[in-house]
XYZ file of C-alpha atoms in Angstrom:
321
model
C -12.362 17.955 0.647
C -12.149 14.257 0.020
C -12.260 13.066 -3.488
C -14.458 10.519 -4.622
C -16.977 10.929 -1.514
C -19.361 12.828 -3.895
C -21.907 9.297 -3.994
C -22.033 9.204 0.004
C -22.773 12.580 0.010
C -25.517 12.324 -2.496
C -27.234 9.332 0.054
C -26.867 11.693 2.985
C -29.218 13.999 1.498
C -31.444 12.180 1.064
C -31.776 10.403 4.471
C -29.231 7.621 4.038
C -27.228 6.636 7.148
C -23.592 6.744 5.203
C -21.645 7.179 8.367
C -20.520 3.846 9.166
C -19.473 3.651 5.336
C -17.646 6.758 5.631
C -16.112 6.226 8.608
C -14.223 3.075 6.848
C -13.794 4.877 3.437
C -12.013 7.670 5.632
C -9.500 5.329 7.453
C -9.000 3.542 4.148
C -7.845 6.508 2.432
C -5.791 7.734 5.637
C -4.239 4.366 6.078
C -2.872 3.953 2.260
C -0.504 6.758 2.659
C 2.437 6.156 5.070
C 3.011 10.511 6.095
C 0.742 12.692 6.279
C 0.900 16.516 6.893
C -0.248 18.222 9.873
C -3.710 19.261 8.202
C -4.289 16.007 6.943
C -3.716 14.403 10.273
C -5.948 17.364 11.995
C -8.676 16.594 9.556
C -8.600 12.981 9.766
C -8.494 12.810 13.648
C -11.320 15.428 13.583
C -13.689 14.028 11.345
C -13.170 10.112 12.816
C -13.711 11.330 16.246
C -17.157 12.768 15.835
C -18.135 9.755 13.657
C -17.117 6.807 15.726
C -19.567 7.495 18.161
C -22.684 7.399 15.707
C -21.554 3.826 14.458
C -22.170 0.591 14.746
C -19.603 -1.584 16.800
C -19.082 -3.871 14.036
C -17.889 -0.777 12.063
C -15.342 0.184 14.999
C -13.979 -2.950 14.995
C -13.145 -2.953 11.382
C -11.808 0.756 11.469
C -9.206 -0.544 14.712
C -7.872 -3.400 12.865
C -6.797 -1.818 10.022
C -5.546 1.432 12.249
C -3.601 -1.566 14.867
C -2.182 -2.494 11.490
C -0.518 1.352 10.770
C 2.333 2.283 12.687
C 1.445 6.171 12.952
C -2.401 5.746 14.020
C -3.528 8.621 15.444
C -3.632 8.153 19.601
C -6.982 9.871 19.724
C -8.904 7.821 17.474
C -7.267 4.368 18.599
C -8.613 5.719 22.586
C -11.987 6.619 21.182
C -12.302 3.373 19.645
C -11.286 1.625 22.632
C -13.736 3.608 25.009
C -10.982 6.044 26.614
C -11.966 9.875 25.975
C -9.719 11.461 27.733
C -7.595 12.205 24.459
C -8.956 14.683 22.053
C -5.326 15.638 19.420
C -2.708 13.043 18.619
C 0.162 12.151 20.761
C 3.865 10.079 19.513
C 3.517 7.044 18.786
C 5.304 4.654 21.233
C 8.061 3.417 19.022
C 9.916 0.111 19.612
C 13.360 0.097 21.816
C 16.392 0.838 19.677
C 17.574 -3.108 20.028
C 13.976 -4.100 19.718
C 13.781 -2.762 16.568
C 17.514 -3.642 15.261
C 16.463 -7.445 16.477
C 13.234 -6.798 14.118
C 15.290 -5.615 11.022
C 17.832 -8.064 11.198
C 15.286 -10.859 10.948
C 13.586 -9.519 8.685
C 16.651 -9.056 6.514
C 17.500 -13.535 7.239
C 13.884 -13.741 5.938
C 14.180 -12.138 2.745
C 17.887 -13.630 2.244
C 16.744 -17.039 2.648
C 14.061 -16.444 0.456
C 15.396 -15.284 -2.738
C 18.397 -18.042 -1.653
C 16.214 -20.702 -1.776
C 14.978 -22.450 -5.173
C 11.129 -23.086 -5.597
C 10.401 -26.377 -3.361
C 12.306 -24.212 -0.035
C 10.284 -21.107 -1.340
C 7.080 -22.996 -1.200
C 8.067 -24.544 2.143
C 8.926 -21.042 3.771
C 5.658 -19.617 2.674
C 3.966 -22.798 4.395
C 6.372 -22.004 7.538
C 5.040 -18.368 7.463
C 1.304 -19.825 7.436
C 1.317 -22.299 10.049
C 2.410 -19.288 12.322
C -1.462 -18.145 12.565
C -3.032 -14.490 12.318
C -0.845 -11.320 11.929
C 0.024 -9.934 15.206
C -0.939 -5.936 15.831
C 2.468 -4.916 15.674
C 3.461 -6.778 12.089
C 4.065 -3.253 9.887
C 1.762 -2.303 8.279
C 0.960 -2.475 4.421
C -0.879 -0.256 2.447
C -4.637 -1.109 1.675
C -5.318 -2.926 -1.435
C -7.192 -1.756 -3.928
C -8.139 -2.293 -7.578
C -6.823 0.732 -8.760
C -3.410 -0.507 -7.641
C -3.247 -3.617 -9.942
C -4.876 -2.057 -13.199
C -1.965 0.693 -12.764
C 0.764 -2.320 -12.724
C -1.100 -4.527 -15.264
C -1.306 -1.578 -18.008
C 2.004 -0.727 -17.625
C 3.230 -4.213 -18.227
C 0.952 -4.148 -21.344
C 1.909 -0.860 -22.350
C 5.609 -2.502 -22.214
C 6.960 0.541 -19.291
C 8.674 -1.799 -16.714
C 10.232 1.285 -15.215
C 6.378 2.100 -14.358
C 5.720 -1.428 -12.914
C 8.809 -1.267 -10.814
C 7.805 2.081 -9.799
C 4.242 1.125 -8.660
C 5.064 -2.278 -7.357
C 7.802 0.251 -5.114
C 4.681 2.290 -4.140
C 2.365 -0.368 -3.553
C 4.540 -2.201 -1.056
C 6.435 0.519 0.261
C 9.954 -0.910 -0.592
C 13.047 0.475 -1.916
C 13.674 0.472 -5.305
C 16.431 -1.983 -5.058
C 14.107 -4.689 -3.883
C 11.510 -4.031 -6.172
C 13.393 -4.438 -8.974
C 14.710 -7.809 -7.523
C 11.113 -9.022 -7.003
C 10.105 -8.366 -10.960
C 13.830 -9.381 -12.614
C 13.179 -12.975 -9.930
C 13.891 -15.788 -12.526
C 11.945 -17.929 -10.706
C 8.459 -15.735 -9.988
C 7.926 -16.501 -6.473
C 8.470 -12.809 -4.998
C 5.936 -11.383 -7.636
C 3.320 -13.627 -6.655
C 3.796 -12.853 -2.932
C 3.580 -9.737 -3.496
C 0.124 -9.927 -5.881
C -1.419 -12.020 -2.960
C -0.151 -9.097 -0.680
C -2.013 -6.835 -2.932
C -5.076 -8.926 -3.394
C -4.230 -8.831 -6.849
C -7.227 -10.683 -9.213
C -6.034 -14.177 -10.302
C -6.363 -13.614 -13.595
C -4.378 -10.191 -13.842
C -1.342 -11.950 -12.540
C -1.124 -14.118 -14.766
C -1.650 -11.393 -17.761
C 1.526 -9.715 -15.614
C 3.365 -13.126 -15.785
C 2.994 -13.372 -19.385
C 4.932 -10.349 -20.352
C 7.000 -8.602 -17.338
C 9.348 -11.391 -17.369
C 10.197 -13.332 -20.495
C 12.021 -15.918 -18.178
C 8.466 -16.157 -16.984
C 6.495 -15.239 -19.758
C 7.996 -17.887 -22.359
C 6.773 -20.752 -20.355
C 3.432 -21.580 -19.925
C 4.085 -24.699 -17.980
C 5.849 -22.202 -14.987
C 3.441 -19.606 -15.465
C 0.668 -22.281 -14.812
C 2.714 -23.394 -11.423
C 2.821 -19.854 -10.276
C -0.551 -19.777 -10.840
C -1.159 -22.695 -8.618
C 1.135 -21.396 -6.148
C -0.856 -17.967 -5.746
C -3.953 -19.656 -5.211
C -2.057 -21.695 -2.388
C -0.137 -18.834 -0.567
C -2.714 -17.579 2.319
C -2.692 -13.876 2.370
C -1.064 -13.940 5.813
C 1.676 -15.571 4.728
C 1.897 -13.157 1.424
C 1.285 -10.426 4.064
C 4.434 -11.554 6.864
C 7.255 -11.746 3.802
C 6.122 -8.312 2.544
C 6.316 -6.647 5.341
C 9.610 -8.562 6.099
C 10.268 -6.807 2.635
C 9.499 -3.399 3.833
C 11.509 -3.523 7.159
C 14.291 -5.002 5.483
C 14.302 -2.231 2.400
C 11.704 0.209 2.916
C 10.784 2.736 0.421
C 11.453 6.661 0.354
C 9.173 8.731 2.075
C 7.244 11.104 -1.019
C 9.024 13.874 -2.148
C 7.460 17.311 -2.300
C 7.180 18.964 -5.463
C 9.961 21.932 -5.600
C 8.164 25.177 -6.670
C 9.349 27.697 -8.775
C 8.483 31.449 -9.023
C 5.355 32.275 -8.890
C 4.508 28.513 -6.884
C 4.400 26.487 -10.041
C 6.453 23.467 -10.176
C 9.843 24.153 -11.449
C 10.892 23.076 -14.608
C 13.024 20.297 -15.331
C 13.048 16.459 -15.948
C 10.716 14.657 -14.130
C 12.263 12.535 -11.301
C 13.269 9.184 -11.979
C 12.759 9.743 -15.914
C 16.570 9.197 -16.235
C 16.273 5.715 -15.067
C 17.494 3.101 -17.343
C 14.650 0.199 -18.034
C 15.383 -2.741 -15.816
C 18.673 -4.623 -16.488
C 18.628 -7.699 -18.772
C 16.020 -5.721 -20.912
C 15.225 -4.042 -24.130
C 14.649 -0.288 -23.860
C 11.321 1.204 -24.398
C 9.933 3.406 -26.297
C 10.815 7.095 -24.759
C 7.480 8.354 -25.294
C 5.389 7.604 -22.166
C 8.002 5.198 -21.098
C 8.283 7.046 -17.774
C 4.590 8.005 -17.630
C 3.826 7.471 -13.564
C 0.220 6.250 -13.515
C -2.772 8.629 -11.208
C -1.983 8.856 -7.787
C -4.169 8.259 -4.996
C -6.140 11.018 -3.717
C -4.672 12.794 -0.330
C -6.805 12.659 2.430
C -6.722 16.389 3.281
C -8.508 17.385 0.210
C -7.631 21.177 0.064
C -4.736 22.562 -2.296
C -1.754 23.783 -0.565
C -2.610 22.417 2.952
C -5.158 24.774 3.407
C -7.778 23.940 6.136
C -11.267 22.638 5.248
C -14.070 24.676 4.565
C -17.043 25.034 7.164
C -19.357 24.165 3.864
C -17.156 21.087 2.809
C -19.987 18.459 1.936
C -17.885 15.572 4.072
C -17.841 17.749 7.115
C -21.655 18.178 7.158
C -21.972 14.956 6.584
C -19.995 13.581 9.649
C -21.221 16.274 12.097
């Protein structure tokens, strides 16, 4: 049922404790995807509940910060973790007052306008400002876990020369619209795309491979690809954190799209979304061939095709019972 489980499995079997492991694992997967269906969010709920119980309390902690973090954590799991049992399915969300969350947006919009407004001294100083304001708070929205997978996928397609991918998967990766994403990579000056690698605890040295060639404004210079350089290792990921999710309420991306089916349920024919899309302004079209080519997407949590309910002999299952 859940992809890429297969080694924790394996350990079980052989007398391995692998709960607390897949207990984080598990939210980690759950928490990268904004939506989920109904039978993901049944299986999810299911399979936390009977495993927070047979961890560690170190391991609950870690599993209710990053589910504090998502703003459609399941109610039963955040009252299990806190020691309440009365709740056994998931209830709504309490969502923000109406002018609560217009005050939020608007901010969040001044953030991101004085940001890209201001040149690279006031951009360094705003990041500082953003700092100096301490540890995320619980309700600061939430951003989808990092993970390496994320930043090969946006350094090959900078190296395979596809900037339509690397706008597309910088979209994904942050959750933001498609507008602001472009804005981030076309940035003259560079500061948005390394906010947005220290949001994505992106490797030091793969930004700067990304520096080199996604922007020849950038990528010409060594001299300002050596001072954005120095400013990612200055930016504190909280800081990197606040201004992306400023990015997200201000812009946030399109929910996913489910794949229309034609007769028979198999996909129906046509061009794949988005491959229309010219390559970003200002630059010279790629190659068609695998110019559009979206890179692997991250496995659901609800593992079986068509939304289909788990299996009593699904491997994870035994595992967490």
């Amino acid at each position: 049922m859940f992809s890429g489980l297969d080694s924790l499995v394996g350990l079980a079997r052989h007398g391995v404790d692998v709960k607390p492991t897949l207990l984080r694992v598990l939210t980690d997967l759950y928490v990268q995807t904004p939506a989920h269906t109904p039978d993901e969010e049944r299986q999810y709920v299911e399979l936390s509940l009977r495993l927070i119980d047979a961890v560690d309390p170190s391991t609950r902690e870690i599993v209710a910060r990053k589910l504090a973090a998502y703003p459609a954590a399941p109610a039963a799991v955040l009252d299990r973790l806190q020691g309440r049992r009365g709740a056994t399915a998931p209830r709504p969300t309490p969502q923000p007052t109406d002018e609560a969350a217009t005050r939020a947006r608007a901010s969040a919009r001044d953030l991101v306008r004085d940001f890209f407004a201001a040149d690279s001294d006031g951009r360094r100083t705003l990041l500082q400002d953003l700092d100096r304001a301490g540890p995320l708070a619980a309700d600061t929205p939430a951003m989808p876990t990092p993970s390496a997978e994320v930043a090969r996928r946006l350094e090959t397609s900078v190296l395979a020369g596809r900037p339509g991918d690397f706008v597309r998967e910088l979209e994904r990766a942050l959750g933001i619209g498609r507008g602001l994403a472009e804005r981030i990579v076309n940035d003259l000056g560079g500061e948005p795309l390394v906010v947005a690698a220290r949001a994505l605890a992106m490797p030091a040295a793969v930004l700067q491979r990304i520096l080199l060639f996604v922007n020849p404004a950038i990528g010409h210079s060594v001299r300002r690809v050596y001072a954005l350089s120095a400013l990612f290792s200055e930016i504190s990921p909280a800081a990197a954190l606040r201004l992306a999710s400023a990015w997200r309420l201000a812009e946030p991306g399109e929910a996913p799209r489910p794949v229309r089916q034609g007769a028979g349920g198999s996909p129906a024919r046509g061009r794949i979304p988005g491959s229309e899309r010219p390559a970003l302004p200002g630059r010279a079209t790629p190659d068609r061939v695998g110019s559009d080519r979206i890179g692997p997407e991250r496995p659901a949590v609800g593992g079986a095709a068509g939304g289909e309910p788990p299996s009593g002999d699904d491997p994870v299952e035994k595992v967490a019972s």
